[in-house]
Short mmCIF file of N, CA and C in Angstrom, two decimals:
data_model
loop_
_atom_site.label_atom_id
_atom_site.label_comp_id
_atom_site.label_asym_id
_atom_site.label_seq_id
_atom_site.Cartn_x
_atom_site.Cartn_y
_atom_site.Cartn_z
N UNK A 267 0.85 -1.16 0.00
CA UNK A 267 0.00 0.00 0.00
C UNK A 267 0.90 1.23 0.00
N UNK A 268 0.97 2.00 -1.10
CA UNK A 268 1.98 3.17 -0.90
C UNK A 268 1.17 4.55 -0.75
N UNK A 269 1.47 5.41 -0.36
CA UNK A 269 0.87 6.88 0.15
C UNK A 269 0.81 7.03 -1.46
N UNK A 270 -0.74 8.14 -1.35
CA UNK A 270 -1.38 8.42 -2.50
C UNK A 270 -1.48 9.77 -2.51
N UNK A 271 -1.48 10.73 -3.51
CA UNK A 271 -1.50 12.42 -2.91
C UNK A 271 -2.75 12.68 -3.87
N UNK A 272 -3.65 13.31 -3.15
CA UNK A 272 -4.89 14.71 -3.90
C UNK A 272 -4.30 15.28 -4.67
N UNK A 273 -3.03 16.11 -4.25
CA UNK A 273 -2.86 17.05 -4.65
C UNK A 273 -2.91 17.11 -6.18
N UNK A 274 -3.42 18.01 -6.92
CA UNK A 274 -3.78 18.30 -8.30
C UNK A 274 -2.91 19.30 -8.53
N UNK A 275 -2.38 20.04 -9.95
CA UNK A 275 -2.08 20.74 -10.44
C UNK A 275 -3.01 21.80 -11.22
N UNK A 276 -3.63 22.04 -10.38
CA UNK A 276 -4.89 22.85 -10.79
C UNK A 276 -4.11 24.19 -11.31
N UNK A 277 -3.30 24.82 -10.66
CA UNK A 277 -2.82 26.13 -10.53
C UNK A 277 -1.78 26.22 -11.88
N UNK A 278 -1.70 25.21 -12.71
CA UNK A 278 -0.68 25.50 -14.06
C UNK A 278 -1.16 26.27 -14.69
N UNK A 279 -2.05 27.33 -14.78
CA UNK A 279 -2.36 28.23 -15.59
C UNK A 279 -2.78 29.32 -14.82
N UNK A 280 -1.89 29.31 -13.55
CA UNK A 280 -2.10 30.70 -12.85
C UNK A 280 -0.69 30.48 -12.12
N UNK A 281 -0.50 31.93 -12.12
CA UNK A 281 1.01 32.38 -11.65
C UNK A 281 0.84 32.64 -10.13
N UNK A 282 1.91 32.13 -9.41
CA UNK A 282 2.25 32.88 -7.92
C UNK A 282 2.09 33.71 -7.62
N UNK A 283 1.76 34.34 -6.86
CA UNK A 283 0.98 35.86 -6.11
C UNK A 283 2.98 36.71 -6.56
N UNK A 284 3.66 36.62 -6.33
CA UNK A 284 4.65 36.99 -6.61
C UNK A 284 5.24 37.09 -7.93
N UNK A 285 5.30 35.99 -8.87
CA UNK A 285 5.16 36.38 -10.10
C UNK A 285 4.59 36.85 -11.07
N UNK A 286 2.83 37.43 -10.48
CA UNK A 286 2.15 37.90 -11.23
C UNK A 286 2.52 39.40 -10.82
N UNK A 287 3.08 39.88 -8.98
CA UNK A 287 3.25 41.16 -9.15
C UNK A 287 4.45 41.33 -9.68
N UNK A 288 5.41 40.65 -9.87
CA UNK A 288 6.91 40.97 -10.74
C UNK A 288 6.42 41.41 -12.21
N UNK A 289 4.94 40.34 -12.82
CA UNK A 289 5.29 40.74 -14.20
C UNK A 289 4.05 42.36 -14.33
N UNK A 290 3.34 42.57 -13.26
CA UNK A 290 2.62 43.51 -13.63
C UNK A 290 3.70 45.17 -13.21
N UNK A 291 4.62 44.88 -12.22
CA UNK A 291 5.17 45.94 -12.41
C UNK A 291 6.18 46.35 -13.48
N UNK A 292 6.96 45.17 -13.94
CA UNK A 292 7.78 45.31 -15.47
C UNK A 292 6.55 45.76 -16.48
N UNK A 293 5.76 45.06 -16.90
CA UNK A 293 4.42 45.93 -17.59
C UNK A 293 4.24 47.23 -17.11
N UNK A 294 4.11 47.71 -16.18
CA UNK A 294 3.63 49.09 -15.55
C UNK A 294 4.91 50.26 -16.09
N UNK A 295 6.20 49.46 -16.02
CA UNK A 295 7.34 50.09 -15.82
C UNK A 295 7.83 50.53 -17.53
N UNK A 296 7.50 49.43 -18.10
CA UNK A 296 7.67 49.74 -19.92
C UNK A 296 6.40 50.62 -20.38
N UNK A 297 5.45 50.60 -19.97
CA UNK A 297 4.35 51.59 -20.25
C UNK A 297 4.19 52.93 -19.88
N UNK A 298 5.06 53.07 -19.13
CA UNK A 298 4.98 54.14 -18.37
C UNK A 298 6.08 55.35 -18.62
N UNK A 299 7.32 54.48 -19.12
CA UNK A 299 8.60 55.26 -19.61
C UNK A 299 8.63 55.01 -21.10
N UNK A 300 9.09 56.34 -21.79
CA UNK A 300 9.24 56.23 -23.36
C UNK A 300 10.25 55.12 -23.35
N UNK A 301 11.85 55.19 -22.85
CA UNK A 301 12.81 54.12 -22.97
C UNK A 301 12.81 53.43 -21.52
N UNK A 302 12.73 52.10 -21.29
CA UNK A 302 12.69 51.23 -20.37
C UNK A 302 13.92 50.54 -20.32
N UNK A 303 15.16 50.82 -19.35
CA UNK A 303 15.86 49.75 -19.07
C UNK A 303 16.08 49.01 -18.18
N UNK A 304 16.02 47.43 -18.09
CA UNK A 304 16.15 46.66 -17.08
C UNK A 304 17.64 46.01 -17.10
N UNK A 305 18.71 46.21 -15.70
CA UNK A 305 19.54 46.36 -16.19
C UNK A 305 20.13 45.24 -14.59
N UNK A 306 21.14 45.06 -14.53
CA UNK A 306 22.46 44.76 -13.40
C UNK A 306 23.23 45.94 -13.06
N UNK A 307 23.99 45.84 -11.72
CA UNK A 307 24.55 47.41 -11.81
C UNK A 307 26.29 47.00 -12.05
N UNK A 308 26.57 45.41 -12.25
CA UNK A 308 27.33 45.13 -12.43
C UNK A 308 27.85 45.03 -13.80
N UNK A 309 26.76 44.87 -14.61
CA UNK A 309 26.88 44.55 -16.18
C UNK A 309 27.54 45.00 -17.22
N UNK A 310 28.65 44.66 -17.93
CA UNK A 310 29.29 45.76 -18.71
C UNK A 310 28.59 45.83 -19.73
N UNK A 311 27.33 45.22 -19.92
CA UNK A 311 26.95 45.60 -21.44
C UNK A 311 25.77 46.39 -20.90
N UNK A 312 25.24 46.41 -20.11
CA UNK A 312 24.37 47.06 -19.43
C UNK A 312 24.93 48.61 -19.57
N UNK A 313 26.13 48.59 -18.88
CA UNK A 313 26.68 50.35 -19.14
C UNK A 313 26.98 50.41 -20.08
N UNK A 314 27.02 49.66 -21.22
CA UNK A 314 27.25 50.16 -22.74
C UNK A 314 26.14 50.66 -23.57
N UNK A 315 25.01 50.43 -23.04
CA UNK A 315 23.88 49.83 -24.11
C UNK A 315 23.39 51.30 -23.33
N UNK A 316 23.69 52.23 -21.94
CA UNK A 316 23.50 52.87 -21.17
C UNK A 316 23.78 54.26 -21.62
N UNK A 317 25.42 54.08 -21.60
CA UNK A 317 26.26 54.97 -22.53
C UNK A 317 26.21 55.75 -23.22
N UNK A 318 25.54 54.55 -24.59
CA UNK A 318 25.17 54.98 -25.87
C UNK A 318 23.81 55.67 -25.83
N UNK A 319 23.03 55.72 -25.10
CA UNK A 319 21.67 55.92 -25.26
C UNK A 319 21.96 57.83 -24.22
N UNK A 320 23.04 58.03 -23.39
CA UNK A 320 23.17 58.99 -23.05
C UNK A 320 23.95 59.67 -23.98
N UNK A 321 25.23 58.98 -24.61
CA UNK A 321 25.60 60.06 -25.91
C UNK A 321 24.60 60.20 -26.83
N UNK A 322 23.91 59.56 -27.60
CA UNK A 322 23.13 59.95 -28.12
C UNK A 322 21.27 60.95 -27.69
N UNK A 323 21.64 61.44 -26.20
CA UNK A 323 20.61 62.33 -25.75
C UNK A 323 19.54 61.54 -25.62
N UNK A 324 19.37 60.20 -25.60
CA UNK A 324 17.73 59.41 -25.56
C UNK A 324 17.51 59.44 -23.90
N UNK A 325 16.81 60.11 -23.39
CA UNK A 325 16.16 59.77 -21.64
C UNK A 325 15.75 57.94 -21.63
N UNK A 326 16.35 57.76 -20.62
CA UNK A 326 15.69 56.58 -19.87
C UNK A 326 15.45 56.40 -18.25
N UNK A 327 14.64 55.49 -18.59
CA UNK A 327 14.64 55.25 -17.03
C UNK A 327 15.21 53.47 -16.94
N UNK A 328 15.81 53.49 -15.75
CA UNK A 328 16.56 52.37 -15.81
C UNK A 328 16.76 51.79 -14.40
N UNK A 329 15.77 50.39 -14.67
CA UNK A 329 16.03 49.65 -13.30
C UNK A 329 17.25 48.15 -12.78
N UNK A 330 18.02 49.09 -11.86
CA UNK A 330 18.78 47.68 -11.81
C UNK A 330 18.49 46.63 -10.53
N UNK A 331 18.21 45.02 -11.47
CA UNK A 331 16.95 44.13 -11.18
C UNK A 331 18.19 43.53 -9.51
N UNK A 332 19.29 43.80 -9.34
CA UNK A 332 20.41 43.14 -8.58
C UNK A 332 20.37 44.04 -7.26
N UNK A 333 19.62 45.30 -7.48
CA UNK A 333 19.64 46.36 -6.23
C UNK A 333 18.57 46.76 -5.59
N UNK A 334 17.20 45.68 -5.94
CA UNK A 334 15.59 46.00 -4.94
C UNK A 334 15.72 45.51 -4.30
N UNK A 335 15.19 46.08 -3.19
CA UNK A 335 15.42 46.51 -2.03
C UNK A 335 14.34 44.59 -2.00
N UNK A 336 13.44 44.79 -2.83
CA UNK A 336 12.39 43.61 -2.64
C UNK A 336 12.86 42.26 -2.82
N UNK A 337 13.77 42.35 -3.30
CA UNK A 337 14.36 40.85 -3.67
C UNK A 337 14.15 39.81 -4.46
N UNK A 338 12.89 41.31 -5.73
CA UNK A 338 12.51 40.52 -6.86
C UNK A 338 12.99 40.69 -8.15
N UNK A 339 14.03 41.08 -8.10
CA UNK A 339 14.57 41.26 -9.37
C UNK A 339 14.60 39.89 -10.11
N UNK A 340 14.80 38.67 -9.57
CA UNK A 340 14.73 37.37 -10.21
C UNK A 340 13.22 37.07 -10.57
N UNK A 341 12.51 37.77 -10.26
CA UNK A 341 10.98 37.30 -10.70
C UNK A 341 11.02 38.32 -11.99
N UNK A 342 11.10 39.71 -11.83
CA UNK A 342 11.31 40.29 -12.64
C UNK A 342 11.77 39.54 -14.29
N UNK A 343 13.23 39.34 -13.77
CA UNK A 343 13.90 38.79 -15.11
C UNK A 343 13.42 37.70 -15.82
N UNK A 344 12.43 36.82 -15.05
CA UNK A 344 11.80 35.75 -15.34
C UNK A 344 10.52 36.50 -15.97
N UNK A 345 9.87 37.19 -15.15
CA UNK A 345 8.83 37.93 -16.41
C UNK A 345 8.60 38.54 -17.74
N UNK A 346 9.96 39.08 -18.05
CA UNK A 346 10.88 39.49 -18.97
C UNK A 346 11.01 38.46 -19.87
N UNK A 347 11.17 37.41 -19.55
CA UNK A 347 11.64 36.18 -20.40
C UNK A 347 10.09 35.94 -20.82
N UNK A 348 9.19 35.71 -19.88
CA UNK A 348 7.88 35.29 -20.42
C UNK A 348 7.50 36.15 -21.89
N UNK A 349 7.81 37.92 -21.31
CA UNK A 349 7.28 38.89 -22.46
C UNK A 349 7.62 38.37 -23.55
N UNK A 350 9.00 38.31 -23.25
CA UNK A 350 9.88 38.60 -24.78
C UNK A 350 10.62 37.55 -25.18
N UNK A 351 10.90 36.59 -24.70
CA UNK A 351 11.28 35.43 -24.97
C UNK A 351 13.29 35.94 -24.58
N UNK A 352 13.71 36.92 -24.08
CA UNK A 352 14.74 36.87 -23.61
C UNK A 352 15.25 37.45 -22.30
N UNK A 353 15.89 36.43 -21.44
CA UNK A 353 15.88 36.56 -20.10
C UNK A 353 17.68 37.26 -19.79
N UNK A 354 18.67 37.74 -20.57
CA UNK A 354 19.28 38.56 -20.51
C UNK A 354 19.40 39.89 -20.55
N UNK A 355 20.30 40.77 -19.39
CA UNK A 355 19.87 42.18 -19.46
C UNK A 355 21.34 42.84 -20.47
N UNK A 356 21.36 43.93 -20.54
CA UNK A 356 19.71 44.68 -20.05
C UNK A 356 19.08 44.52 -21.50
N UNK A 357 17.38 44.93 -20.83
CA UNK A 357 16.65 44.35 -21.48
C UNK A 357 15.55 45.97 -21.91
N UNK A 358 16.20 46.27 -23.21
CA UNK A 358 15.79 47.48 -23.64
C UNK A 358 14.29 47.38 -24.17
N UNK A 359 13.09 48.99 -24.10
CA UNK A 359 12.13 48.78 -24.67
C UNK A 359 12.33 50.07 -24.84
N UNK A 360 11.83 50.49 -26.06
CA UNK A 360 11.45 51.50 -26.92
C UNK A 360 9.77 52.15 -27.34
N UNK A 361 8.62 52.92 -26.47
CA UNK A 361 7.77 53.37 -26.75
C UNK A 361 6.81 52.29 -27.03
N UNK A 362 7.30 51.06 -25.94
CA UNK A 362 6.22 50.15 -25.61
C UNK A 362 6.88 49.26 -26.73
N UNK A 363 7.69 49.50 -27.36
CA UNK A 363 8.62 48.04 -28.41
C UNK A 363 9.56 47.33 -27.90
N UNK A 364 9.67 46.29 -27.75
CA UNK A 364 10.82 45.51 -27.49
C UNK A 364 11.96 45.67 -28.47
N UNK A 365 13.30 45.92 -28.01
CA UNK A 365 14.21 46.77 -28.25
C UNK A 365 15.33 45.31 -28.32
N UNK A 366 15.60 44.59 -27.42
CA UNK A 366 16.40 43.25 -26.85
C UNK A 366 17.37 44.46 -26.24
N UNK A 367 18.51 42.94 -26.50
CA UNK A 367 19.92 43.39 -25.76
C UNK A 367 20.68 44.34 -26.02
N UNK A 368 21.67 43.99 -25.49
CA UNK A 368 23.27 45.34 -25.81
C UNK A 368 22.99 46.11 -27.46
N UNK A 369 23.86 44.97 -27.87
CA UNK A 369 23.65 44.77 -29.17
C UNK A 369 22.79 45.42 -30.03
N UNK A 370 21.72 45.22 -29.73
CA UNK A 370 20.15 45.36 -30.49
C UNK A 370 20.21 46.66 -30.01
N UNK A 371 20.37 47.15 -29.07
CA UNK A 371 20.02 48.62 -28.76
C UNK A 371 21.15 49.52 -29.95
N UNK A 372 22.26 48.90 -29.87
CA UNK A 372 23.59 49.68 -30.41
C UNK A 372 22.76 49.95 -31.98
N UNK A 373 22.60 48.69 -32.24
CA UNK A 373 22.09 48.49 -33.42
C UNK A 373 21.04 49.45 -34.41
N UNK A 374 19.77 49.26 -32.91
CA UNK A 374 18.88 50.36 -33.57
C UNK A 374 19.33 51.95 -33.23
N UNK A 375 19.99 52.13 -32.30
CA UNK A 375 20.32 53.70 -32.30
C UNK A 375 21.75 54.06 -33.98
N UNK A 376 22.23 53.41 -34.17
CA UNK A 376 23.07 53.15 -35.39
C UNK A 376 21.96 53.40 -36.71
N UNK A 377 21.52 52.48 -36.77
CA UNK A 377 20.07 52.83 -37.78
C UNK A 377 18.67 53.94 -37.45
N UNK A 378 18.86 54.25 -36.52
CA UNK A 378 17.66 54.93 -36.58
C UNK A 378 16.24 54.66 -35.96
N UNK A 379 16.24 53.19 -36.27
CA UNK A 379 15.50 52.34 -35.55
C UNK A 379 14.15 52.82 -34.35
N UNK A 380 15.54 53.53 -33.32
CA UNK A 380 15.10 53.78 -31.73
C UNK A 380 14.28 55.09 -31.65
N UNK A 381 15.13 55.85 -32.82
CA UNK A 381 14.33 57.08 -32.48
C UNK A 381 12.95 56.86 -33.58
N UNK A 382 12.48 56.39 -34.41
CA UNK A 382 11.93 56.13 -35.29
C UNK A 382 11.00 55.41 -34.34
N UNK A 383 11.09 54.58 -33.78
CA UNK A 383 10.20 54.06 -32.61
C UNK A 383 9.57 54.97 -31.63
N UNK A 384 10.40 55.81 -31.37
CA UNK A 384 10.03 56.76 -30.06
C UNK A 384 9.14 57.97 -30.87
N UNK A 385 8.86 57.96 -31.84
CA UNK A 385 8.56 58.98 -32.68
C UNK A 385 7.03 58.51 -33.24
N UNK A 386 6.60 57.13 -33.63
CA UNK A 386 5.89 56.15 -34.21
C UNK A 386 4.83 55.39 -33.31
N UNK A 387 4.16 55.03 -33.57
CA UNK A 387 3.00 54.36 -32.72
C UNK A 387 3.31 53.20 -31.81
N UNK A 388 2.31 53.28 -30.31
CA UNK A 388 3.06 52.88 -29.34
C UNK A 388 2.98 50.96 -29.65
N UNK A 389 4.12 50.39 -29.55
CA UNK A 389 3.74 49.05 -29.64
C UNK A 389 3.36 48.11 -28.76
N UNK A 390 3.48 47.01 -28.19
CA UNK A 390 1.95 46.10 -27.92
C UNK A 390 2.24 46.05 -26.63
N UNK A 391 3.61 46.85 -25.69
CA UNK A 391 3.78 46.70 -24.42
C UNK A 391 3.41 47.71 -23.54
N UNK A 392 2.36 48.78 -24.80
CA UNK A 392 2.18 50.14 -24.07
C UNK A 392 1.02 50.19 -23.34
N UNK A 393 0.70 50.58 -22.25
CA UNK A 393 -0.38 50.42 -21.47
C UNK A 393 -1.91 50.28 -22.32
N UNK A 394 -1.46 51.54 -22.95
CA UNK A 394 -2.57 52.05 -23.85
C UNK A 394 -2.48 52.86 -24.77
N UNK A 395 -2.61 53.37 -26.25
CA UNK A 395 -2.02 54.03 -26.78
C UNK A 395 -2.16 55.26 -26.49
N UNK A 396 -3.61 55.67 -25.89
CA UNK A 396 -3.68 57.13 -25.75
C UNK A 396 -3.11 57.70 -24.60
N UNK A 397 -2.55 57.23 -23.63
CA UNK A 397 -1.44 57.69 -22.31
C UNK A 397 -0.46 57.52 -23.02
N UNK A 398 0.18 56.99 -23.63
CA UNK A 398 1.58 56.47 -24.67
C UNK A 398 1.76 57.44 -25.53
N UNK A 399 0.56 57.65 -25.87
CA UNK A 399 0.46 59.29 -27.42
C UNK A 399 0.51 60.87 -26.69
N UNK A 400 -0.03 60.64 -25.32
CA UNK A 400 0.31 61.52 -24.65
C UNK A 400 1.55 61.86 -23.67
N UNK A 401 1.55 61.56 -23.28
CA UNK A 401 3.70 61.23 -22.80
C UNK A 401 4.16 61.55 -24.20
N UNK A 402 4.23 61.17 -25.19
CA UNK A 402 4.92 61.38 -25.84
C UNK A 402 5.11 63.03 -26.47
N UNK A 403 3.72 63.05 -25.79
CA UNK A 403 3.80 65.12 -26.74
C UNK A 403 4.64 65.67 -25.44
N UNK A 404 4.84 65.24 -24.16
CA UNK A 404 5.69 65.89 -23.21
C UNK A 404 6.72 65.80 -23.30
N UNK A 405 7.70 66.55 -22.31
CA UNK A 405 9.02 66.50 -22.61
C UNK A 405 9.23 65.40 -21.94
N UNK A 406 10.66 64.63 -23.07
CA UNK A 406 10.99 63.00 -22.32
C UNK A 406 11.50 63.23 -20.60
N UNK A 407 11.15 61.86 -20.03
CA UNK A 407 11.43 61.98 -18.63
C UNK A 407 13.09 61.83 -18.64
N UNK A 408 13.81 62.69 -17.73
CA UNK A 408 15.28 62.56 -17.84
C UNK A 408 15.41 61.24 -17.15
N UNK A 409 17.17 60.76 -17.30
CA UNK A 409 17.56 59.49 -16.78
C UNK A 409 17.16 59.63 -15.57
N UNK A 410 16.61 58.35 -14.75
CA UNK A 410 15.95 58.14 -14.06
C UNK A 410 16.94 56.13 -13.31
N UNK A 411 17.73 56.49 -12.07
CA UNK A 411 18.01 55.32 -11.63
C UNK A 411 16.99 54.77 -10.35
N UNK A 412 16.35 53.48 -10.32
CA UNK A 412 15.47 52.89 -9.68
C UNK A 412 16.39 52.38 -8.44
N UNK A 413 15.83 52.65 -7.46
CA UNK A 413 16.36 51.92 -6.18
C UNK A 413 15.06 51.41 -5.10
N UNK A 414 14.14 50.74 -6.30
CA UNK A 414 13.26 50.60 -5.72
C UNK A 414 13.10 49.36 -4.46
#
């Protein structure tokens, strides 16, 4: 006679009280800022991808996921992965567009890309377009470091 368990997996299509608030504040946080960065404060591509976006005058706001105070930056980065299918930082968004990595950022500020985005209709991570269309007629929010 071996021990038998109830227990069901009912809950596979609902997230942890904790991972649903990790992914609603990364949502809140890309909707809310024209440029969104989620970053490490250790990261060298993180301060590159950082760098470039300050020589080239683009405002961001930029959270590094290694310094909350909450101790969710790992839920965070895991929500991130759900969005976008990539769980490396930093993890750039552009006027509600997914932007990706280092790279990808260098990339689209090189082409044009970023500002062409920030300029263009909000894409599918923006709260809503008409708060998104409005922020946007204001002046961009200056760099902005999270120590939340």
């Amino acid at each position: 006679m071996g021990i038998t368990s109830s227990h069901t997996n009912s809950s596979s299509n609902t997230m942890p009280a904790g991972a649903k608030a990790a992914t609603e504040l990364a949502k809140k946080l890309i909707a809310s800022n024209r440029v969104m960065v989620f970053a490490k404060s250790y990261c060298p591509y993180c301060h590159r991808a950082e760098s470039e976006l300050k020589k080239n005058n683009i405002d961001f706001f930029k959270l590094d996921l290694d310094l909350r105070k909450e101790n969710d930056g790992s839920a965070i980065q895991t929500s991130l992965l759900e969005l976008t299918g990539q769980r490396t930082v930093p993890n750039v968004f552009a006027n509600g567009h997914h932007i990706g990595g280092c790279d990808d950022t260098l990339a689209a500020l090189s082409n044009g890309t970023l500002v062409k985005l920030l300029k263009g209709e909000p894409g599918k991570f923006a709260e809503n377009q008409e708060s998104a269309e409005s922020s946007a007629k204001e002046t961009p929010t200056p760099i902005r470091e999270a120590r939340m």
